[in-house]
CSV table of C-alpha atoms in Angstrom, one decimal:
chain,number,residue,atom,x,y,z
A,1,MET,CA,19.8,-17.1,29.3
A,2,THR,CA,18.9,-19.6,26.5
A,3,ILE,CA,15.2,-19.7,25.7
A,4,PRO,CA,13.8,-23.2,26.3
A,5,PRO,CA,12.9,-24.7,22.9
A,6,ARG,CA,9.3,-25.3,23.8
A,7,LEU,CA,8.9,-21.6,24.9
A,8,ILE,CA,10.1,-20.3,21.5
A,9,PRO,CA,6.8,-21.0,19.5
A,10,LEU,CA,4.7,-19.6,22.4
A,11,LEU,CA,6.9,-16.5,22.5
A,12,GLU,CA,6.6,-16.0,18.7
A,13,GLN,CA,2.9,-16.4,18.9
A,14,PHE,CA,2.7,-13.8,21.7
A,15,ASP,CA,4.9,-11.4,19.7
A,16,PHE,CA,2.7,-11.8,16.6
A,17,ALA,CA,-0.5,-11.3,18.5
A,18,CYS,CA,0.8,-8.1,20.3
A,19,GLU,CA,2.4,-6.6,17.2
A,20,ARG,CA,-0.8,-7.2,15.1
A,21,LEU,CA,-3.0,-5.7,17.8
A,22,LEU,CA,-0.8,-2.7,18.3
A,23,ALA,CA,-0.7,-2.1,14.5
A,24,ARG,CA,-4.5,-2.4,14.3
A,25,LEU,CA,-4.9,0.2,17.1
A,26,ALA,CA,-2.2,2.7,16.3
A,27,GLY,CA,-1.2,2.3,12.7
A,28,PRO,CA,-0.1,3.9,10.5
A,29,VAL,CA,-0.4,0.5,8.6
A,30,MET,CA,-1.0,-3.1,9.4
A,31,ASP,CA,-0.5,-6.3,7.5
A,32,SER,CA,-3.8,-7.4,6.0
A,33,GLY,CA,-2.8,-11.1,6.4
A,34,ASN,CA,-1.7,-11.6,2.8
A,35,GLY,CA,1.4,-9.4,3.0
A,36,MET,CA,-0.3,-6.2,1.9
A,37,ASP,CA,-0.1,-3.1,4.1
A,38,VAL,CA,-3.5,-1.5,4.9
A,39,GLY,CA,-3.7,2.0,6.3
A,40,VAL,CA,-4.9,2.4,9.9
A,41,THR,CA,-6.5,5.4,11.5
A,42,PRO,CA,-5.2,5.5,15.1
A,43,LEU,CA,-7.8,4.7,17.8
A,44,GLY,CA,-9.6,7.8,19.0
A,45,ASP,CA,-11.3,8.6,22.3
A,46,ASP,CA,-14.8,8.4,20.9
A,47,GLU,CA,-14.1,5.0,19.3
A,48,TYR,CA,-12.3,3.8,22.5
A,49,LEU,CA,-15.4,4.5,24.6
A,50,TRP,CA,-18.0,3.7,21.8
A,51,GLU,CA,-21.0,1.6,23.1
A,52,PRO,CA,-22.5,-0.2,20.1
A,53,VAL,CA,-25.4,-1.6,22.1
A,54,PRO,CA,-27.3,-0.4,25.2
A,55,ASP,CA,-25.9,-1.3,28.7
A,56,CYS,CA,-22.3,-2.0,27.7
A,57,TRP,CA,-19.6,-2.4,30.2
A,58,SER,CA,-16.8,0.1,29.7
A,59,VAL,CA,-14.2,2.3,31.3
A,60,ARG,CA,-15.9,5.3,33.1
A,61,ARG,CA,-15.1,8.3,35.2
A,62,ARG,CA,-15.2,7.3,38.8
A,63,GLY,CA,-17.5,10.1,39.7
A,64,ASP,CA,-20.1,8.8,37.2
A,65,GLY,CA,-20.3,5.4,39.0
A,66,PRO,CA,-20.5,1.9,37.4
A,67,GLY,CA,-22.6,1.1,34.4
A,68,THR,CA,-25.7,-1.1,34.2
A,69,ARG,CA,-25.4,-4.4,36.1
A,70,ALA,CA,-21.9,-3.5,37.3
A,71,THR,CA,-21.4,-3.0,41.0
A,72,ALA,CA,-18.0,-1.3,41.0
A,73,LEU,CA,-15.3,0.4,38.9
A,74,THR,CA,-12.1,-1.5,39.4
A,75,GLY,CA,-8.7,0.2,39.7
A,76,ALA,CA,-7.3,3.4,41.0
A,77,GLY,CA,-7.4,7.0,39.8
A,78,ASP,CA,-10.1,9.0,38.0
A,79,TRP,CA,-11.2,6.1,35.7
A,80,GLY,CA,-12.2,2.5,36.4
A,81,ARG,CA,-13.5,-0.5,34.5
A,82,ASP,CA,-17.0,-1.9,35.1
A,83,ALA,CA,-17.0,-5.0,37.2
A,84,ALA,CA,-19.3,-7.0,39.5
A,85,ASP,CA,-18.9,-9.5,42.3
A,86,PHE,CA,-19.1,-13.2,41.6
A,87,PRO,CA,-21.3,-14.7,40.2
A,88,HIS,CA,-21.0,-12.3,37.2
A,89,PRO,CA,-24.1,-11.1,35.4
A,90,TYR,CA,-25.6,-13.5,32.9
A,91,PRO,CA,-25.7,-13.2,30.0
A,92,PRO,CA,-22.4,-11.3,30.1
A,93,PRO,CA,-22.6,-7.6,29.2
A,94,PHE,CA,-21.3,-6.5,25.9
A,95,THR,CA,-17.9,-4.8,26.5
A,96,THR,CA,-16.3,-1.8,24.7
A,97,ILE,CA,-12.9,-1.5,23.2
A,98,ALA,CA,-11.9,0.4,26.4
A,99,TRP,CA,-13.1,-2.4,28.6
A,100,ARG,CA,-11.3,-5.2,26.6
A,101,LEU,CA,-8.1,-3.3,26.2
A,102,SER,CA,-8.0,-2.3,29.9
A,103,HIS,CA,-8.7,-6.0,30.8
A,104,LEU,CA,-5.8,-7.2,28.7
A,105,SER,CA,-3.3,-4.5,29.9
A,106,GLU,CA,-4.2,-5.1,33.6
A,107,MET,CA,-3.9,-8.9,33.2
A,108,LEU,CA,-0.5,-8.6,31.5
A,109,ALA,CA,0.9,-6.0,33.9
A,110,LEU,CA,-0.2,-7.9,37.0
A,111,ARG,CA,0.9,-11.3,35.7
A,112,ALA,CA,4.3,-9.9,34.9
A,113,ASP,CA,4.6,-8.5,38.4
A,114,HIS,CA,3.5,-11.7,40.0
A,115,THR,CA,5.9,-13.7,37.9
A,116,HIS,CA,9.1,-11.6,37.6
A,117,GLY,CA,8.5,-8.6,39.8
A,118,GLY,CA,7.6,-7.6,43.3
A,119,ARG,CA,4.3,-9.5,43.4
A,120,THR,CA,2.6,-6.4,44.9
A,121,LEU,CA,0.4,-5.1,42.1
A,122,THR,CA,-3.4,-5.5,42.5
A,123,ARG,CA,-6.5,-4.8,40.5
A,124,ARG,CA,-7.4,-2.2,43.1
A,125,GLY,CA,-4.2,-0.4,42.4
A,126,TYR,CA,-4.1,-0.6,38.6
A,127,ARG,CA,-4.8,2.7,36.9
A,128,THR,CA,-7.0,2.4,33.8
A,129,PRO,CA,-6.5,5.1,31.2
A,130,GLY,CA,-9.5,7.1,30.2
A,131,ASP,CA,-8.2,8.0,26.8
A,132,ALA,CA,-7.3,5.9,23.7
A,133,ALA,CA,-3.6,7.0,23.5
A,134,GLY,CA,-3.1,6.2,27.1
A,135,ALA,CA,-4.7,2.8,26.7
A,136,VAL,CA,-2.6,1.8,23.7
A,137,ALA,CA,0.6,2.9,25.6
A,138,ALA,CA,-0.5,0.9,28.7
A,139,PHE,CA,-1.0,-2.2,26.6
A,140,GLU,CA,2.4,-1.7,25.0
A,141,THR,CA,4.1,-1.3,28.4
A,142,ALA,CA,2.2,-4.3,29.9
A,143,SER,CA,2.9,-6.6,27.0
A,144,ALA,CA,6.6,-5.7,27.2
A,145,ALA,CA,6.7,-6.5,30.9
A,146,TRP,CA,5.0,-9.9,30.3
A,147,ARG,CA,7.5,-10.7,27.6
A,148,GLU,CA,10.4,-9.9,30.0
A,149,ALA,CA,8.8,-12.3,32.5
A,150,LEU,CA,8.6,-15.0,29.9
A,151,LEU,CA,12.4,-14.6,29.2
A,152,SER,CA,13.0,-15.2,32.9
A,153,ALA,CA,11.7,-18.7,32.6
A,154,ASP,CA,13.9,-21.8,32.1
A,155,ASP,CA,12.8,-25.3,31.5
A,156,ILE,CA,12.4,-25.9,35.3
A,157,ALA,CA,10.3,-22.8,35.6
A,158,LEU,CA,8.0,-23.8,32.7
A,159,ASP,CA,7.0,-27.0,34.7
A,160,THR,CA,6.8,-25.2,38.0
A,161,ILE,CA,3.3,-24.9,39.5
A,162,GLY,CA,2.9,-21.4,41.0
A,163,TYR,CA,5.8,-19.9,39.2
A,164,SER,CA,3.3,-17.2,38.4
A,165,ALA,CA,1.5,-16.1,41.6
A,166,TYR,CA,-1.1,-14.0,39.7
A,167,PRO,CA,-4.0,-13.9,42.2
A,168,ASN,CA,-6.9,-13.6,39.8
A,169,GLY,CA,-6.6,-16.9,37.9
A,170,SER,CA,-5.6,-20.5,38.3
A,171,ASP,CA,-1.9,-19.7,38.1
A,172,ALA,CA,-1.2,-21.1,41.6
A,173,GLU,CA,-2.5,-24.5,40.4
A,174,ASP,CA,-1.0,-24.6,36.9
A,175,PRO,CA,2.4,-25.3,35.4
A,176,PHE,CA,3.8,-22.0,34.1
A,177,VAL,CA,3.9,-23.3,30.5
A,178,ASP,CA,0.0,-23.7,30.7
A,179,VAL,CA,-0.2,-20.1,32.0
A,180,VAL,CA,1.9,-18.9,29.0
A,181,TRP,CA,-0.4,-20.7,26.6
A,182,TRP,CA,-3.5,-19.2,28.3
A,183,VAL,CA,-2.2,-15.6,28.1
A,184,ASN,CA,-1.5,-16.1,24.4
A,185,GLN,CA,-5.2,-17.1,23.9
A,186,GLU,CA,-6.4,-14.1,25.8
A,187,VAL,CA,-4.4,-11.7,23.6
A,188,LEU,CA,-5.4,-13.5,20.5
A,189,HIS,CA,-9.1,-13.6,21.1
A,190,HIS,CA,-9.5,-10.2,22.7
A,191,GLY,CA,-7.3,-8.7,19.9
A,192,ALA,CA,-9.7,-10.2,17.4
A,193,GLU,CA,-12.7,-8.8,19.2
A,194,ILE,CA,-11.1,-5.3,19.3
A,195,ALA,CA,-10.3,-5.5,15.6
A,196,LEU,CA,-13.9,-6.4,14.8
A,197,LEU,CA,-15.2,-3.5,17.0
A,198,ARG,CA,-12.9,-1.2,15.0
A,199,ASP,CA,-14.5,-2.5,11.8
A,200,LEU,CA,-18.0,-2.0,13.1
A,201,TYR,CA,-17.2,1.5,14.3
A,202,ARG,CA,-15.9,2.4,10.8
A,203,ALA,CA,-19.0,0.9,9.2
A,204,ARG,CA,-21.6,2.4,11.6
A,205,PRO,CA,-24.4,4.6,10.1
A,206,SER,CA,-23.5,8.2,9.9
């Protein structure tokens, strides 16, 4: 299927954001922004779960229970992500790389399923990895699934309200092209946050 012209720049932006984040997480090099390659140490488990300030929200073993101000650990399996019922705590808790990466991967996987899949995946059923390598792989898989969903959209789909039936956002009220734009912003801004946390971890006092 021919990609609609107005989807092309959004798809290119998504690809750029994902490729840059994956390189920043897994290495062995990433583009510094000026065309120069910079060596990258792959994300390790200690860094993945690093809490730079007290009372962070993170990914935790289910048996340990949720963190401060969280009321639940979302997802299935042995690990879950800190969460709370609405209204969420204010000011918002500071979140770890694990929390942010899990949030991104879950969002992409569920949105892909509710756009171009069986529309059955839920937050309750999503499995959050407890290790860095698993989390990076989960993001790579989820971003590829969302990209496939984007390629399923023609011009009519881009204007269709509810083309994505993702249940945890405003997708049922928005044209799909607006959803695509929003997902790009999520990957860009959380990717930048994760990159900054990597810098802070590297520069932390010994």
